[in-house]
Amino acid sequence: MNARMFAARAALPVVAAVAVGAQAHAADFDWKKFQGKTVTFLANNNPVGLALLTYKADFEKLTGMTLKVDGYQEQQMRQRLVTVMNARSDEVDVFMTLPSREGEQFAAAGWYADLSAMSKNEAAAEYDLAGLSQALLKAGTFNGKLTSMPMNIEGPILYYRTDILKKCGVEKPATIKDLEAAAQKIKACDSTITPFVSRGLKPAVAYTFSNMLHNIGGTYMANGKSNLCSPKGKQTLDTYSRLLREYGPPGVVNYSFQQISALYRGGRAAMSFESSNELRTVMDGGERLKDTGLAPFPAGEAGQVPTAIGWGIAVSAYSRQPEAAWYFVQWATSPEIQKRMALQGIAPPRPAVANDPEYRKWIDAEPVRKEWQAALDVLATKGSSEVGYPIVANPQSREFIGQAVQDLILKQKTVDQACAEADKALDALIAQK
Amino acid sequence: MSDAAATLTQDRQRLELSALSAPAVIFTVAMIAFPVVYTIWLGFQSFSSTGKQSFAGIANYSKLASDYEFWHGLWITIALYILALVLQLVFGVWLALVLFHAKRLPGIVRSMFISPFMMPPVVAGMMWLVILDPSLGAANYILQSLGLPPSEWLASPTWVIPTVALIDSWQWTPYVALIVLGGLQSLPPSVYEAAQIDGASPFKTFQRITLPLLLPTIVTAAILRSVDLLRFFDIIYITTQGGPGNASNTLNVYGFRVGFEFFNIGYASALMLTLTAIVFGAVLAFNRLRGAVAW
């Protein structure tokens, strides 16, 4: 799978056909068709899942169905899903999924129901399938099967303290070199502040590392082989690890989004490279509302190619009531619900919602929200959904990327050693069927 | 009633009792046997990245021999086990002696001493993760206030295992202390009276009387802690997820990731059965030791 460029917004023929079909059946659509049924939803307790579930009662009122929610943190949710799916159990009807991470794997394992047929036969008039981000729909399509519907759009962005940058005489960094120079100046200017923080926890590194790799112009694979030891790959490994080693907080190898957001929100970091989804957490309490600027990650030799992914919502291939499950999926990704979620800070995967007057009013209420939306617009137009290796064993590939970065942060290996070991392990992974 | 008739009645009663308890026994045996048998079966299966399953024979077990992560995980598991067990036994005996001799200690203080092991390990892990955070945590703040250099604690490949052993010891030393306290309270007072008459010092009394007599109790505590420590998972999963790098990747954490993150359930089963064999081996060794020190 090549990097899915979000700039490619041309409608997919399959989606267009589905949309036309859906309109044909819209007149017969009845939200109460599955009244009395119970749909089980395996949810991630992340901001996206939590925002959706605030409207659970509305779904039950609209359809007469009962929504049974099985909510877990991300890793526990996957653990539960793997157990249920390996047992081919019908316990779960609908689940949240990250196509950029597990899409290839779950699709190859046959765990996703094909939504293209259901969306064609059972779609409400107001659903507007064609209004969803075509790039995200494409990211959720494997072997011609539409496996999940997009719930949001997100990616790592740079949160920076305008007051500290001003105090230290630093401009907002436009390039990766500027970023390092800014970190150096901040370190000299105020030793109590962490100049830069990003993900250092092994399985979490790929999310932010991929953005830098693509900005620098590197690729994970070339000619079917792992490409971390290419000049661009080594440059990225070196730069990413050096930034965290020299300018990151102590213990950064255990940092994922929770620690990064806590550090930045607490006023202990000047620049933080973290998910756009963390806006609400970072702004919680209001301390960072007036002194924070937001931007896509600074450009490298290849410009700005931000990581842009989205959570999806899928129907289990083992569900005994896929049509009823689809009703929930349809409701959860409808324009109305996505607009309401957007007002809670969940970036909508529908351009029309992003332009909705009520949403624009919410955006315009705070300057930081305007910058957030501007960064998201860059993600939507220039982004790549490639996080880790574009192979079935993508989750495992992220471990080897993280290992190489950690080895460098901790100075346990040279760049040549770290990339060679990672390439060797990743080549073996790529060769696996 | 003749002997023959009495025997017949007894046999009938035994049969009735067996019949009545059979469902419970069968259910219990099935509940224990099924997961074990299923895991053994899974250990002979191969799972592709996509979950496709096929018979693998002993391939999963032969892979263990050449798997660096397995040997590394085994080493980490054993290092953590020895370090934490020694800490918990030494401080557990010490705490038990304090509680035994401090008769006037208020109940609330006694309760505080033993409260850590009542805390769920996940909560303990979260709490220590915050305390030991190198940037924001209280531990480094205290060190620096005392003029000492800060530590990276869980983020240092060198210090992560001692730190995890300390967290586990904080939680489980009181449990060992309670067991040892029970042993102390059951020691015969006559030997202490004899030692007192002979003019033995408190240290000699501890060295020559208390410790030898307590050994069976200490070994029992060691068996109970061994089972938990060799299967160590929750605190590491919460605090480091096996990192930094793979510095705290115990066999249990490694097996979990192979099974639930990389979906290789067959190899994960082989890993876990090997770990189970190690746990059994440790328990058998301690059982023999308990027999040797019994009095």
PDB file of C-alpha atoms in Angstrom, chain A residues 75-76 78-79 82-83 86 101 105-106 108-109 111 201-203 249-255 259 262-263 268 392-393 395-396 399 403 406 410 412 432-433, chain B residues 38 47-52 69 129 133-136 140 151-152 154-157 237 239-246 249 256-257 259-263 265:
ATOM      1  CA  GLN A  75      -5.218  -1.454  24.073  1.00  0.00           C
ATOM      2  CA  GLN A  76      -7.782  -3.303  26.162  1.00  0.00           C
ATOM      3  CA  ARG A  78      -8.124  -4.404  20.871  1.00  0.00           C
ATOM      4  CA  GLN A  79      -7.387  -7.242  23.270  1.00  0.00           C
ATOM      5  CA  VAL A  82      -8.943 -10.107  19.135  1.00  0.00           C
ATOM      6  CA  THR A  83     -10.397 -12.577  21.624  1.00  0.00           C
ATOM      7  CA  ASN A  86     -10.619 -15.302  17.025  1.00  0.00           C
ATOM      8  CA  ARG A 101      -2.995   0.621  11.960  1.00  0.00           C
ATOM      9  CA  GLN A 105      -4.685  -7.013   9.098  1.00  0.00           C
ATOM     10  CA  PHE A 106      -8.335  -7.116  10.114  1.00  0.00           C
ATOM     11  CA  ALA A 108      -7.179  -9.943   5.575  1.00  0.00           C
ATOM     12  CA  ALA A 109      -8.465 -11.855   8.618  1.00  0.00           C
ATOM     13  CA  TRP A 111     -13.173  -9.477  10.566  1.00  0.00           C
ATOM     14  CA  LEU A 201       7.172   5.258  24.106  1.00  0.00           C
ATOM     15  CA  LYS A 202       8.109   2.383  21.803  1.00  0.00           C
ATOM     16  CA  PRO A 203       4.721   1.417  20.313  1.00  0.00           C
ATOM     17  CA  PRO A 249      12.030  15.772  29.192  1.00  0.00           C
ATOM     18  CA  PRO A 250      13.873  13.187  31.302  1.00  0.00           C
ATOM     19  CA  GLY A 251      12.206   9.815  30.867  1.00  0.00           C
ATOM     20  CA  VAL A 252      10.839  10.688  27.423  1.00  0.00           C
ATOM     21  CA  VAL A 253      11.146   7.017  26.389  1.00  0.00           C
ATOM     22  CA  ASN A 254       8.000   6.388  28.440  1.00  0.00           C
ATOM     23  CA  TYR A 255       6.092   9.342  26.962  1.00  0.00           C
ATOM     24  CA  GLN A 259       2.393  12.388  29.581  1.00  0.00           C
ATOM     25  CA  ALA A 262       0.108  16.705  31.032  1.00  0.00           C
ATOM     26  CA  LEU A 263       3.571  18.250  30.610  1.00  0.00           C
ATOM     27  CA  ARG A 268       6.451  22.686  31.552  1.00  0.00           C
ATOM     28  CA  VAL A 392      -0.449  -6.602   7.229  1.00  0.00           C
ATOM     29  CA  ALA A 393       1.765  -6.767  10.331  1.00  0.00           C
ATOM     30  CA  PRO A 395       1.285  -3.006  14.533  1.00  0.00           C
ATOM     31  CA  GLN A 396       4.444  -5.105  14.895  1.00  0.00           C
ATOM     32  CA  GLU A 399       7.602  -1.783  17.543  1.00  0.00           C
ATOM     33  CA  GLN A 403      12.960   0.304  19.262  1.00  0.00           C
ATOM     34  CA  GLN A 406      14.652   4.425  21.790  1.00  0.00           C
ATOM     35  CA  LEU A 410      19.273   6.185  25.171  1.00  0.00           C
ATOM     36  CA  GLN A 412      22.638   2.444  23.211  1.00  0.00           C
ATOM     37  CA  GLN A 432       5.907 -12.979   6.384  1.00  0.00           C
ATOM     38  CA  LYS A 433       2.656 -14.075   4.788  1.00  0.00           C
TER      39      LYS A 433
ATOM     40  CA  TYR B  38      -6.835 -25.542  25.058  1.00  0.00           C
ATOM     41  CA  PHE B  47      -1.302 -18.236  13.357  1.00  0.00           C
ATOM     42  CA  SER B  48      -0.466 -15.934  10.485  1.00  0.00           C
ATOM     43  CA  SER B  49      -0.658 -12.144  10.874  1.00  0.00           C
ATOM     44  CA  THR B  50      -4.179 -12.374   9.482  1.00  0.00           C
ATOM     45  CA  GLY B  51      -5.274 -14.960  12.038  1.00  0.00           C
ATOM     46  CA  LYS B  52      -5.162 -17.931   9.642  1.00  0.00           C
ATOM     47  CA  GLU B  69      13.372 -11.830  23.149  1.00  0.00           C
ATOM     48  CA  LEU B 129       3.958   6.234  37.603  1.00  0.00           C
ATOM     49  CA  ASP B 133       7.760  10.751  36.656  1.00  0.00           C
ATOM     50  CA  PRO B 134      11.224  12.255  36.121  1.00  0.00           C
ATOM     51  CA  SER B 135       9.810  15.691  35.226  1.00  0.00           C
ATOM     52  CA  LEU B 136       6.642  16.071  37.247  1.00  0.00           C
ATOM     53  CA  ASN B 140      12.694  13.630  42.080  1.00  0.00           C
ATOM     54  CA  SER B 151      16.801   9.785  38.764  1.00  0.00           C
ATOM     55  CA  GLU B 152      15.051   8.635  35.617  1.00  0.00           C
ATOM     56  CA  LEU B 154      11.229   3.795  35.171  1.00  0.00           C
ATOM     57  CA  ALA B 155      12.713   5.527  32.115  1.00  0.00           C
ATOM     58  CA  SER B 156      16.232   4.251  32.707  1.00  0.00           C
ATOM     59  CA  PRO B 157      17.166   0.860  31.231  1.00  0.00           C
ATOM     60  CA  TYR B 237       2.073  -3.096  31.783  1.00  0.00           C
ATOM     61  CA  THR B 239       4.192   1.754  34.008  1.00  0.00           C
ATOM     62  CA  THR B 240       6.554   0.801  31.163  1.00  0.00           C
ATOM     63  CA  GLN B 241       4.853  -1.669  28.780  1.00  0.00           C
ATOM     64  CA  GLY B 242       8.139  -3.587  28.768  1.00  0.00           C
ATOM     65  CA  GLY B 243      10.348  -0.551  28.092  1.00  0.00           C
ATOM     66  CA  PRO B 244      12.448   1.460  27.877  1.00  0.00           C
ATOM     67  CA  GLY B 245      13.515  -0.550  24.842  1.00  0.00           C
ATOM     68  CA  ASN B 246      12.901  -4.044  26.149  1.00  0.00           C
ATOM     69  CA  ASN B 249       9.990  -7.023  28.938  1.00  0.00           C
ATOM     70  CA  PHE B 256       0.842 -10.819  26.056  1.00  0.00           C
ATOM     71  CA  ARG B 257       2.203  -8.640  23.256  1.00  0.00           C
ATOM     72  CA  GLY B 259      -0.650 -12.849  21.529  1.00  0.00           C
ATOM     73  CA  PHE B 260      -2.770  -9.737  21.695  1.00  0.00           C
ATOM     74  CA  GLU B 261      -0.814  -7.118  19.773  1.00  0.00           C
ATOM     75  CA  PHE B 262       0.803  -9.270  17.088  1.00  0.00           C
ATOM     76  CA  PHE B 263      -2.002 -11.887  17.056  1.00  0.00           C
ATOM     77  CA  ILE B 265      -1.694 -16.816  19.669  1.00  0.00           C
TER      78      ILE B 265
END
